[in-house]
Short mmCIF file of C-alpha atoms and ligand atoms in Angstrom, two decimals:
data_model
loop_
_atom_site.label_atom_id
_atom_site.label_comp_id
_atom_site.label_asym_id
_atom_site.label_seq_id
_atom_site.Cartn_x
_atom_site.Cartn_y
_atom_site.Cartn_z
CA MET A 1 -2.82 -25.88 -3.03
CA THR A 2 -4.58 -26.04 0.33
CA ALA A 3 -8.30 -26.75 0.33
CA ILE A 4 -10.24 -24.02 2.09
CA ASN A 5 -13.78 -24.99 2.93
CA SER A 6 -14.74 -22.10 5.15
CA ALA A 7 -12.01 -19.54 5.58
CA HIS A 8 -12.36 -16.39 7.64
CA VAL A 9 -11.89 -13.45 5.35
CA SER A 10 -12.27 -9.70 5.78
CA VAL A 11 -13.09 -7.33 2.95
CA LEU A 12 -12.14 -3.65 3.22
CA GLY A 13 -14.03 -1.46 0.78
CA LEU A 14 -17.61 -2.17 -0.23
CA GLY A 15 -17.93 -0.14 -3.39
CA ALA A 16 -19.48 -1.75 -6.46
CA MET A 17 -16.60 -4.22 -6.82
CA GLY A 18 -15.75 -4.82 -3.15
CA GLY A 19 -19.43 -5.48 -2.46
CA ALA A 20 -19.58 -8.05 -5.28
CA LEU A 21 -16.44 -9.82 -4.05
CA ALA A 22 -17.75 -9.94 -0.49
CA ALA A 23 -21.16 -11.22 -1.64
CA ALA A 24 -19.50 -14.10 -3.49
CA LEU A 25 -17.58 -15.05 -0.35
CA VAL A 26 -20.69 -14.95 1.82
CA LYS A 27 -22.63 -16.98 -0.73
CA ALA A 28 -19.91 -19.65 -0.70
CA GLY A 29 -20.19 -19.94 3.08
CA HIS A 30 -17.02 -18.15 4.14
CA ALA A 31 -17.09 -16.34 7.46
CA THR A 32 -16.88 -12.84 5.97
CA THR A 33 -16.24 -9.64 7.88
CA VAL A 34 -16.79 -6.41 5.98
CA TRP A 35 -15.86 -2.80 6.51
CA ASN A 36 -16.55 0.36 4.52
CA ARG A 37 -15.56 3.96 5.23
CA SER A 38 -19.03 5.39 4.84
CA PRO A 39 -21.94 3.63 6.51
CA GLY A 40 -24.78 1.75 4.85
CA LYS A 41 -22.85 -0.25 2.26
CA ALA A 42 -22.51 -3.28 4.59
CA ASP A 43 -26.25 -3.60 5.25
CA ASP A 44 -27.17 -5.93 2.37
CA LEU A 45 -24.12 -8.09 3.05
CA VAL A 46 -24.99 -8.36 6.73
CA ALA A 47 -28.49 -9.44 5.74
CA GLN A 48 -26.85 -12.17 3.65
CA GLY A 49 -24.72 -13.35 6.59
CA ALA A 50 -21.61 -11.13 6.74
CA GLN A 51 -20.35 -9.53 9.93
CA ALA A 52 -19.89 -5.75 9.86
CA ALA A 53 -16.75 -4.37 11.50
CA ALA A 54 -16.74 -0.93 13.09
CA SER A 55 -13.20 -0.12 11.95
CA PRO A 56 -10.53 -1.44 9.57
CA GLY A 57 -8.62 -2.68 12.62
CA ASP A 58 -11.60 -4.69 13.84
CA ALA A 59 -12.01 -6.17 10.38
CA VAL A 60 -8.35 -7.17 10.14
CA ARG A 61 -8.34 -8.77 13.59
CA ALA A 62 -11.28 -10.96 12.53
CA SER A 63 -9.47 -12.87 9.77
CA PRO A 64 -6.10 -14.24 8.67
CA LEU A 65 -6.98 -13.18 5.10
CA VAL A 66 -7.72 -9.53 4.32
CA VAL A 67 -8.97 -8.35 0.92
CA ALA A 68 -8.59 -4.66 0.05
CA CYS A 69 -10.82 -3.34 -2.74
CA LEU A 70 -10.51 0.41 -2.42
CA LEU A 71 -10.46 3.25 -4.87
CA ASP A 72 -6.75 3.64 -5.58
CA HIS A 73 -3.22 3.32 -4.22
CA ALA A 74 -3.56 6.38 -1.96
CA SER A 75 -6.72 5.06 -0.33
CA VAL A 76 -5.04 1.70 0.32
CA HIS A 77 -2.33 3.45 2.31
CA GLN A 78 -4.86 5.71 4.04
CA VAL A 79 -6.78 2.68 5.28
CA LEU A 80 -3.89 0.27 5.96
CA ASP A 81 -1.02 2.41 7.25
CA PRO A 82 -2.65 3.06 10.63
CA ILE A 83 -3.23 -0.68 11.15
CA VAL A 84 -0.01 -2.09 9.73
CA ALA A 85 0.86 -3.73 13.05
CA GLU A 86 -2.49 -5.55 13.03
CA LEU A 87 -1.83 -6.85 9.53
CA ALA A 88 1.52 -8.42 10.46
CA GLY A 89 1.38 -12.21 10.14
CA ARG A 90 -1.74 -12.08 7.95
CA THR A 91 -2.26 -12.29 4.20
CA LEU A 92 -3.30 -9.19 2.27
CA VAL A 93 -4.86 -9.58 -1.17
CA ASN A 94 -5.10 -6.15 -2.72
CA VAL A 95 -7.35 -6.03 -5.78
CA THR A 96 -7.48 -2.24 -5.89
CA THR A 97 -6.32 -1.02 -9.29
CA THR A 98 -2.76 0.30 -8.99
CA THR A 99 0.13 0.85 -11.37
CA PRO A 100 2.90 -1.79 -11.39
CA ALA A 101 5.18 0.58 -9.48
CA GLN A 102 2.48 1.16 -6.87
CA SER A 103 1.91 -2.60 -6.55
CA ARG A 104 5.63 -3.15 -6.01
CA GLU A 105 5.71 -0.34 -3.47
CA LEU A 106 2.85 -1.99 -1.57
CA ALA A 107 4.63 -5.37 -1.72
CA ALA A 108 7.78 -3.83 -0.23
CA TRP A 109 5.69 -2.04 2.42
CA ALA A 110 3.99 -5.34 3.28
CA ALA A 111 7.25 -7.31 3.36
CA ALA A 112 8.77 -4.81 5.79
CA ALA A 113 5.78 -5.33 8.07
CA GLY A 114 5.67 -9.14 7.86
CA ILE A 115 2.51 -9.25 5.76
CA ALA A 116 2.14 -11.85 2.98
CA TYR A 117 1.14 -9.76 -0.05
CA LEU A 118 -0.73 -10.80 -3.17
CA ASP A 119 -1.58 -8.12 -5.72
CA GLY A 120 -4.58 -8.55 -7.97
CA GLY A 121 -6.09 -7.05 -11.11
CA ILE A 122 -9.73 -7.65 -11.96
CA LEU A 123 -10.77 -8.19 -15.56
CA ALA A 124 -14.48 -8.06 -14.89
CA VAL A 125 -17.26 -5.69 -13.93
CA PRO A 126 -19.08 -6.30 -10.63
CA ASP A 127 -21.98 -8.22 -12.24
CA MET A 128 -19.50 -10.69 -13.74
CA ILE A 129 -17.96 -11.71 -10.40
CA GLY A 130 -18.44 -15.44 -9.96
CA GLN A 131 -19.75 -15.76 -13.51
CA PRO A 132 -18.13 -17.22 -16.64
CA GLY A 133 -15.79 -14.70 -18.28
CA SER A 134 -14.61 -13.14 -15.02
CA SER A 135 -10.82 -13.23 -14.85
CA LEU A 136 -8.55 -12.13 -12.01
CA LEU A 137 -4.81 -11.73 -12.35
CA TYR A 138 -2.45 -12.16 -9.40
CA SER A 139 1.22 -11.74 -8.60
CA GLY A 140 3.25 -11.53 -5.43
CA SER A 141 3.38 -14.17 -2.69
CA ALA A 142 3.17 -17.66 -4.27
CA GLU A 143 2.41 -19.11 -0.87
CA ALA A 144 -0.59 -16.82 -0.47
CA PHE A 145 -1.85 -17.61 -3.95
CA ASN A 146 -1.50 -21.36 -3.46
CA GLN A 147 -3.11 -21.28 -0.04
CA TYR A 148 -6.10 -19.20 -1.06
CA GLN A 149 -6.64 -20.08 -4.70
CA PRO A 150 -9.84 -22.09 -4.03
CA LEU A 151 -11.31 -18.98 -2.42
CA LEU A 152 -10.00 -16.63 -5.12
CA ASP A 153 -11.51 -18.93 -7.78
CA LEU A 154 -14.96 -18.04 -6.44
CA TRP A 155 -14.61 -14.64 -8.13
CA GLY A 156 -13.49 -15.88 -11.55
CA THR A 157 -10.61 -17.63 -13.25
CA SER A 158 -7.44 -16.94 -11.26
CA THR A 159 -4.12 -16.59 -13.08
CA TYR A 160 -0.85 -16.22 -11.18
CA PHE A 161 2.10 -14.47 -12.86
CA GLY A 162 4.88 -14.99 -10.33
CA ASP A 163 6.41 -13.28 -7.35
CA ASP A 164 6.95 -9.85 -8.95
CA ALA A 165 3.96 -8.06 -7.39
CA GLY A 166 3.85 -5.58 -10.27
CA LEU A 167 3.19 -8.15 -12.99
CA ALA A 168 -0.53 -8.67 -12.42
CA SER A 169 -1.08 -4.92 -12.65
CA LEU A 170 1.13 -4.68 -15.74
CA TYR A 171 -0.94 -7.37 -17.51
CA ASP A 172 -4.19 -5.81 -16.28
CA LEU A 173 -3.33 -2.36 -17.57
CA ALA A 174 -1.86 -3.73 -20.81
CA LEU A 175 -5.07 -5.64 -21.52
CA LEU A 176 -7.13 -2.57 -20.68
CA ALA A 177 -4.94 -0.52 -23.05
CA GLY A 178 -5.83 -2.95 -25.84
CA MET A 179 -9.50 -2.74 -24.94
CA TYR A 180 -9.69 1.06 -24.83
CA VAL A 181 -7.86 1.55 -28.13
CA MET A 182 -10.13 -1.05 -29.76
CA PHE A 183 -13.21 0.70 -28.34
CA ALA A 184 -11.90 4.03 -29.65
CA GLY A 185 -11.57 2.42 -33.08
CA PHE A 186 -15.14 1.18 -32.87
CA MET A 187 -16.37 4.64 -31.83
CA HIS A 188 -14.45 6.20 -34.72
CA GLY A 189 -16.10 3.85 -37.20
CA ALA A 190 -19.51 4.50 -35.65
CA ALA A 191 -18.93 8.26 -36.01
CA MET A 192 -17.97 7.79 -39.66
CA VAL A 193 -21.13 5.92 -40.60
CA ALA A 194 -23.28 8.20 -38.44
CA SER A 195 -22.51 10.93 -40.97
CA ALA A 196 -24.59 8.86 -43.43
CA GLY A 197 -27.43 8.31 -40.97
CA VAL A 198 -26.33 4.80 -39.91
CA THR A 199 -27.06 4.01 -36.28
CA ALA A 200 -24.37 2.78 -33.91
CA ARG A 201 -26.42 -0.40 -33.43
CA GLU A 202 -26.36 -1.13 -37.16
CA PHE A 203 -22.64 -0.48 -37.21
CA ALA A 204 -22.04 -2.70 -34.15
CA ALA A 205 -23.74 -5.60 -35.94
CA MET A 206 -21.07 -5.33 -38.67
CA ALA A 207 -18.14 -4.41 -36.42
CA ALA A 208 -18.43 -7.21 -33.85
CA PRO A 209 -17.86 -10.16 -36.23
CA TRP A 210 -15.24 -8.20 -38.19
CA LEU A 211 -13.16 -7.26 -35.16
CA THR A 212 -13.59 -10.74 -33.67
CA ALA A 213 -12.23 -12.25 -36.89
CA MET A 214 -9.32 -9.80 -36.86
CA THR A 215 -8.17 -10.96 -33.42
CA GLY A 216 -7.14 -14.13 -35.23
CA GLY A 217 -4.19 -12.07 -36.45
CA PHE A 218 -2.75 -11.56 -32.94
CA GLU A 219 -0.85 -14.84 -32.95
CA GLU A 220 0.73 -14.14 -36.32
CA TYR A 221 1.78 -10.65 -35.24
CA ALA A 222 3.10 -12.05 -31.98
CA ALA A 223 5.24 -14.61 -33.82
CA VAL A 224 6.76 -11.85 -35.96
CA ILE A 225 7.35 -9.55 -32.98
CA ASP A 226 8.91 -12.31 -30.86
CA GLY A 227 11.01 -13.43 -33.85
CA GLY A 228 12.22 -9.84 -34.27
CA ASP A 229 12.15 -10.07 -38.09
CA TYR A 230 9.59 -7.77 -39.70
CA THR A 231 10.78 -8.64 -43.22
CA VAL A 232 9.29 -12.13 -43.33
CA ASP A 233 7.11 -12.87 -46.36
CA GLY A 234 3.34 -12.80 -46.27
CA GLN A 235 2.91 -9.77 -44.03
CA GLN A 236 0.98 -6.65 -44.99
CA SER A 237 3.66 -4.01 -45.44
CA LEU A 238 3.69 -0.64 -43.72
CA GLU A 239 3.54 1.13 -47.09
CA PHE A 240 0.40 -0.86 -47.97
CA SER A 241 -1.06 0.06 -44.56
CA ASP A 242 -1.39 3.76 -45.33
CA LEU A 243 -4.50 5.11 -43.61
CA GLY A 244 -4.80 8.21 -45.82
CA ASP A 245 -8.16 7.20 -47.29
CA ILE A 246 -9.63 6.65 -43.85
CA LEU A 247 -8.35 10.03 -42.71
CA THR A 248 -9.74 11.76 -45.81
CA ALA A 249 -13.12 10.05 -45.47
CA SER A 250 -13.24 11.05 -41.81
CA THR A 251 -12.45 14.66 -42.63
CA ASP A 252 -15.07 14.59 -45.39
CA ALA A 253 -17.57 13.28 -42.84
CA GLY A 254 -16.75 16.23 -40.61
CA ILE A 255 -15.49 14.14 -37.71
CA SER A 256 -12.29 14.12 -35.69
CA THR A 257 -9.36 12.23 -37.18
CA GLU A 258 -7.51 11.83 -33.85
CA ALA A 259 -8.03 8.08 -33.28
CA VAL A 260 -6.92 7.07 -36.77
CA ALA A 261 -4.20 9.74 -37.04
CA MET A 262 -2.56 8.21 -33.96
CA VAL A 263 -2.15 4.88 -35.81
CA GLN A 264 -1.05 6.66 -38.98
CA ARG A 265 1.71 8.42 -37.00
CA LEU A 266 2.99 5.08 -35.66
CA ILE A 267 3.11 3.73 -39.24
CA ARG A 268 4.67 6.90 -40.66
CA ARG A 269 7.56 6.93 -38.17
CA GLN A 270 8.64 3.47 -39.31
CA ILE A 271 8.27 4.35 -43.01
CA ASP A 272 10.29 7.54 -42.47
CA ALA A 273 12.98 5.44 -40.79
CA GLY A 274 13.24 3.34 -43.97
CA HIS A 275 11.10 0.34 -42.99
CA GLY A 276 8.16 0.85 -45.38
CA ARG A 277 8.46 -2.57 -46.98
CA GLU A 278 8.44 -4.35 -43.63
CA GLY A 279 5.37 -5.74 -41.93
CA PHE A 280 2.66 -3.83 -40.07
CA ALA A 281 3.72 -5.44 -36.77
CA ARG A 282 6.73 -3.12 -36.90
CA ILE A 283 4.60 -0.27 -35.48
CA ILE A 284 5.37 -1.82 -32.10
CA GLU A 285 8.84 -0.28 -32.53
CA SER A 286 7.22 3.17 -32.73
CA ILE A 287 5.41 2.40 -29.48
CA LYS A 288 8.43 0.94 -27.68
CA THR A 289 10.53 3.98 -28.52
CA PRO A 290 8.65 7.22 -27.87
CA SER A 291 9.11 10.01 -30.41
CA SER A 292 11.07 12.97 -29.18
N1 FVH B 1 -16.15 -1.44 -10.88
C1 FVH B 1 -15.50 -1.94 -11.91
O1 FVH B 1 -16.07 -2.30 -12.92
C2 FVH B 1 -13.99 -2.05 -11.92
C3 FVH B 1 -13.52 -3.33 -12.59
C4 FVH B 1 -12.03 -3.46 -12.61
C5 FVH B 1 -11.42 -3.20 -11.24
N2 FVH B 1 -11.94 -1.99 -10.65
C6 FVH B 1 -11.20 -1.52 -9.49
O2 FVH B 1 -11.70 -2.00 -8.26
C7 FVH B 1 -11.48 -1.02 -7.24
C8 FVH B 1 -12.79 -0.71 -6.55
O3 FVH B 1 -13.71 -0.35 -7.54
P1 FVH B 1 -15.23 -0.09 -7.19
O4 FVH B 1 -16.01 -0.29 -8.44
O5 FVH B 1 -15.66 -0.87 -6.02
O6 FVH B 1 -15.17 1.48 -6.85
P2 FVH B 1 -16.20 2.35 -6.03
O7 FVH B 1 -17.59 1.82 -6.18
O8 FVH B 1 -15.96 3.76 -6.43
O9 FVH B 1 -15.77 2.13 -4.51
C9 FVH B 1 -14.58 2.65 -4.00
C10 FVH B 1 -14.38 2.14 -2.60
O10 FVH B 1 -13.19 2.71 -2.05
C11 FVH B 1 -13.56 3.39 -0.84
N3 FVH B 1 -12.66 4.49 -0.60
C12 FVH B 1 -12.26 5.43 -1.48
N4 FVH B 1 -11.39 6.28 -0.90
C13 FVH B 1 -11.24 5.85 0.37
C14 FVH B 1 -10.46 6.31 1.48
N5 FVH B 1 -9.67 7.37 1.35
N6 FVH B 1 -10.54 5.65 2.63
C15 FVH B 1 -11.36 4.57 2.75
N7 FVH B 1 -12.12 4.08 1.74
C16 FVH B 1 -12.05 4.72 0.58
C17 FVH B 1 -14.99 3.80 -1.03
O11 FVH B 1 -15.53 4.07 0.24
P3 FVH B 1 -16.85 5.02 0.39
O12 FVH B 1 -16.70 6.12 -0.62
O13 FVH B 1 -18.03 4.14 0.12
O14 FVH B 1 -16.79 5.50 1.78
C18 FVH B 1 -15.55 2.54 -1.69
O15 FVH B 1 -15.75 1.53 -0.76
C19 FVH B 1 -10.90 0.22 -7.93
O16 FVH B 1 -9.50 0.25 -7.75
C20 FVH B 1 -11.24 -0.01 -9.38
O17 FVH B 1 -10.32 0.58 -10.27
C21 FVH B 1 -13.39 -1.93 -10.53
#
C-alpha cells in the first residue's frame, strides 16, 4: 500500500453521495477538483477548498485519480465516453451503483482505453460517509486499490474482493437484497399489529432486538448451505416452518399477504419436491432454481 498524504483527485457527480465523498476528501486535505452537470452543486465544496472544473474533461486533466459518482451506468458512459482519451493512463474509481454485468462492461471499456479501473459499491447513506458504520466494497484493479486505499478509507471501511470488477457490485446488491426483504418483513409485522391499534414505533421496539438476535442464525444456516446437507440434526424442518398461521392472521387483519406468501412459496416448493423433513436453509434451493 502506498501512503498518500495529499493526492490530487477529481470527483464527477455532486449529488447527495458524490458531494459527501468530495467533502471528505477536501476535509482530509486532498487537492480536490469537482464537476457536476448542473450548476450550483459545487459551490459549498469550493467554499471548503475544492476547485470547480468547467467540464468533465477539465476535471479529469486535473488529477491522476478520478472518482465517478453518477446516477447509473448510462450516465457514467454519457459523461466518460466523450473524454475516454483524457482518462487513459489515469485511475477511475466508479462508485456509481451498477449491476455486476455493467461493472464488468465498464472494466472492459476502461481496459481497452488504458484506464486502471476500480469498481465500488457504497454501503452507507451520505451522512455516514467518513463515520463509523460506513462500508465501501471494491473490486477490479488491485494496483489501484492498493495505491489509493488510504484515500478510500476516508469514506469508510474499504473491502477489496479481487480483480473481477463485478464482485463488489454483486456483494453490494446481495446485501441490499437481504436488507430490503428484512425491511419488508418488518413492515408486514407492523401492518399486522397496526390492525390492533399498535403503533409502528411500539412494534419497532420489539422487532429490533428480536431480528438482531435472529441474525445469530446466519452462521448456522451458512454452515448447512456450504456443507450441502440439509438433513443434519438440530435444524428446524421445512414442515415445521409452515407459515399458514401467519398468512391466516394477516388475512384476518385485512392486510396483504404478499410478503409472507413469498416465503411460504419458497418453503412449499421444497416440501412438494419431497424435502419436508429437511432444514429451513433448504429454501435457498428454491431461490437458486427459479420456478417455471
Ligand atoms: N444516496 C444514497 O444514499 C445512496 C447510497 C448507496 C449508493 N448510492 C449510489 O450513489 C450514486 C449517486 O447517488 P446520489 O445519492 O449522489 O444520487 P443523486 O443525488 O440523485 O445524484 C446523481 C448525480 O448524477 C448526476 N447525473 C445523473 N445523470 C447524469 C447525466 N446523464 N450526465 C451527467 N450527470 C448526471 C446528477 O447530476 P445533476 O442532476 O445534479 O446535474 C447528480 O450529480 C448512485 O448510483 C446511487 O445508486 C447512493
